[in-house]
PDB file of C-alpha atoms in Angstrom:
ATOM      1  CA  UNK A  22      -0.022 -19.919 -18.483  1.00 65.00           C
ATOM      2  CA  UNK A  23      -1.995 -20.876 -15.472  1.00 92.00           C
ATOM      3  CA  UNK A  24      -4.007 -17.877 -14.289  1.00 96.00           C
ATOM      4  CA  UNK A  25      -4.604 -17.657 -10.542  1.00 97.00           C
ATOM      5  CA  UNK A  26      -6.626 -15.163  -8.447  1.00 97.00           C
ATOM      6  CA  UNK A  27      -6.007 -14.921  -4.684  1.00 98.00           C
ATOM      7  CA  UNK A  28      -7.005 -14.455  -1.962  1.00 98.00           C
ATOM      8  CA  UNK A  29     -10.490 -15.443  -2.806  1.00 97.00           C
ATOM      9  CA  UNK A  30     -12.661 -14.379  -0.897  1.00 97.00           C
ATOM     10  CA  UNK A  31     -10.895 -11.101  -0.561  1.00 97.00           C
ATOM     11  CA  UNK A  32     -11.259  -8.044   1.694  1.00 95.00           C
ATOM     12  CA  UNK A  33     -10.168  -5.637  -1.003  1.00 93.00           C
ATOM     13  CA  UNK A  34      -6.796  -6.569  -2.794  1.00 96.00           C
ATOM     14  CA  UNK A  35      -6.999  -9.275  -5.456  1.00 97.00           C
ATOM     15  CA  UNK A  36      -3.762 -10.733  -6.796  1.00 98.00           C
ATOM     16  CA  UNK A  37      -3.844 -12.015 -10.348  1.00 98.00           C
ATOM     17  CA  UNK A  38      -0.872 -14.065 -11.466  1.00 97.00           C
ATOM     18  CA  UNK A  39      -0.158 -15.771 -14.885  1.00 97.00           C
ATOM     19  CA  UNK A  40      -1.269 -12.957 -16.984  1.00 97.00           C
ATOM     20  CA  UNK A  41       0.878 -11.345 -19.744  1.00 96.00           C
ATOM     21  CA  UNK A  42       1.608  -7.852 -20.747  1.00 96.00           C
ATOM     22  CA  UNK A  43      -0.823  -6.538 -23.220  1.00 96.00           C
ATOM     23  CA  UNK A  44      -3.738  -8.622 -21.886  1.00 97.00           C
ATOM     24  CA  UNK A  45      -6.834  -6.908 -20.353  1.00 97.00           C
ATOM     25  CA  UNK A  46      -8.520  -7.503 -17.110  1.00 98.00           C
ATOM     26  CA  UNK A  47     -12.142  -6.427 -16.702  1.00 98.00           C
ATOM     27  CA  UNK A  48     -13.979  -6.576 -13.486  1.00 98.00           C
ATOM     28  CA  UNK A  49     -17.780  -6.661 -13.426  1.00 98.00           C
ATOM     29  CA  UNK A  50     -20.067  -6.347 -10.266  1.00 96.00           C
ATOM     30  CA  UNK A  51     -23.114  -8.482  -9.634  1.00 94.00           C
ATOM     31  CA  UNK A  52     -25.365  -6.243 -11.797  1.00 95.00           C
ATOM     32  CA  UNK A  53     -23.027  -6.461 -14.766  1.00 96.00           C
ATOM     33  CA  UNK A  54     -21.436  -3.029 -14.678  1.00 97.00           C
ATOM     34  CA  UNK A  55     -17.671  -2.801 -15.446  1.00 97.00           C
ATOM     35  CA  UNK A  56     -15.971  -1.389 -12.241  1.00 97.00           C
ATOM     36  CA  UNK A  57     -12.326  -1.906 -13.276  1.00 97.00           C
ATOM     37  CA  UNK A  58     -10.750  -2.138 -16.730  1.00 97.00           C
ATOM     38  CA  UNK A  59      -6.900  -2.358 -16.777  1.00 97.00           C
ATOM     39  CA  UNK A  60      -4.327  -3.171 -19.382  1.00 97.00           C
ATOM     40  CA  UNK A  61      -1.798  -5.705 -17.896  1.00 97.00           C
ATOM     41  CA  UNK A  62       1.696  -4.366 -17.423  1.00 96.00           C
ATOM     42  CA  UNK A  63       3.250  -7.500 -15.727  1.00 96.00           C
ATOM     43  CA  UNK A  64       2.636 -11.169 -14.958  1.00 96.00           C
ATOM     44  CA  UNK A  65       1.444 -10.230 -11.404  1.00 97.00           C
ATOM     45  CA  UNK A  66      -1.242  -7.671 -11.194  1.00 97.00           C
ATOM     46  CA  UNK A  67      -3.007  -6.386  -8.077  1.00 97.00           C
ATOM     47  CA  UNK A  68      -6.419  -5.015  -8.346  1.00 97.00           C
ATOM     48  CA  UNK A  69      -7.960  -2.939  -5.448  1.00 96.00           C
ATOM     49  CA  UNK A  70     -11.700  -3.267  -4.947  1.00 94.00           C
ATOM     50  CA  UNK A  71     -11.772  -1.771  -1.468  1.00 93.00           C
ATOM     51  CA  UNK A  72     -14.183   0.962  -2.541  1.00 93.00           C
ATOM     52  CA  UNK A  73     -16.493  -1.459  -4.084  1.00 94.00           C
ATOM     53  CA  UNK A  74     -19.426  -3.253  -2.333  1.00 95.00           C
ATOM     54  CA  UNK A  75     -19.223  -6.542  -0.861  1.00 96.00           C
ATOM     55  CA  UNK A  76     -20.428  -9.327  -3.232  1.00 97.00           C
ATOM     56  CA  UNK A  77     -19.749 -11.440  -6.196  1.00 97.00           C
ATOM     57  CA  UNK A  78     -17.464 -10.047  -8.954  1.00 97.00           C
ATOM     58  CA  UNK A  79     -16.826 -11.473 -12.519  1.00 98.00           C
ATOM     59  CA  UNK A  80     -13.240 -11.115 -13.731  1.00 98.00           C
ATOM     60  CA  UNK A  81     -12.718 -11.470 -17.457  1.00 98.00           C
ATOM     61  CA  UNK A  82      -9.227 -11.795 -18.798  1.00 97.00           C
ATOM     62  CA  UNK A  83      -8.733 -11.253 -22.566  1.00 97.00           C
ATOM     63  CA  UNK A  84      -6.139 -10.915 -25.205  1.00 95.00           C
ATOM     64  CA  UNK A  85      -7.112  -8.593 -28.071  1.00 89.00           C
ATOM     65  CA  UNK A  86     -10.487  -9.955 -29.104  1.00 86.00           C
ATOM     66  CA  UNK A  87     -10.281 -13.404 -27.515  1.00 96.00           C
ATOM     67  CA  UNK A  88     -11.442 -14.219 -23.949  1.00 97.00           C
ATOM     68  CA  UNK A  89      -8.787 -16.370 -22.121  1.00 96.00           C
ATOM     69  CA  UNK A  90     -10.786 -16.934 -18.937  1.00 96.00           C
ATOM     70  CA  UNK A  91     -13.745 -15.857 -16.716  1.00 97.00           C
ATOM     71  CA  UNK A  92     -13.344 -16.074 -12.932  1.00 97.00           C
ATOM     72  CA  UNK A  93     -15.420 -15.307  -9.922  1.00 97.00           C
ATOM     73  CA  UNK A  94     -14.235 -13.503  -6.893  1.00 97.00           C
ATOM     74  CA  UNK A  95     -16.117 -12.656  -3.663  1.00 97.00           C
ATOM     75  CA  UNK A  96     -15.448  -9.515  -1.576  1.00 97.00           C
ATOM     76  CA  UNK A  97     -16.569  -9.782   1.943  1.00 94.00           C
TER      77      UNK A  97
END
C-alpha cells in the first residue's frame, strides 16, 4: 500500500491513508518525545496535533516489529 500524509504542512489535523488495521502510528516531536501513539483501526486515520506546538514531527508507521515508513510533517 502507498501511505500518504496530508495536508502537509498542517494546521492540526493530519490524514494518513494507505495504512492497515493492526499497524501502529507513532508521532514524535522535534526533541524525540512521543506525542501520539495509536493502533490503526482503518485504512484512513486522522491524527489531531492541534494541542501540540508548531514545528517538525516525525511519523513512524510500523507493523509488529517492522518499520514500514518514516515521514515528516510540519505543523504551522
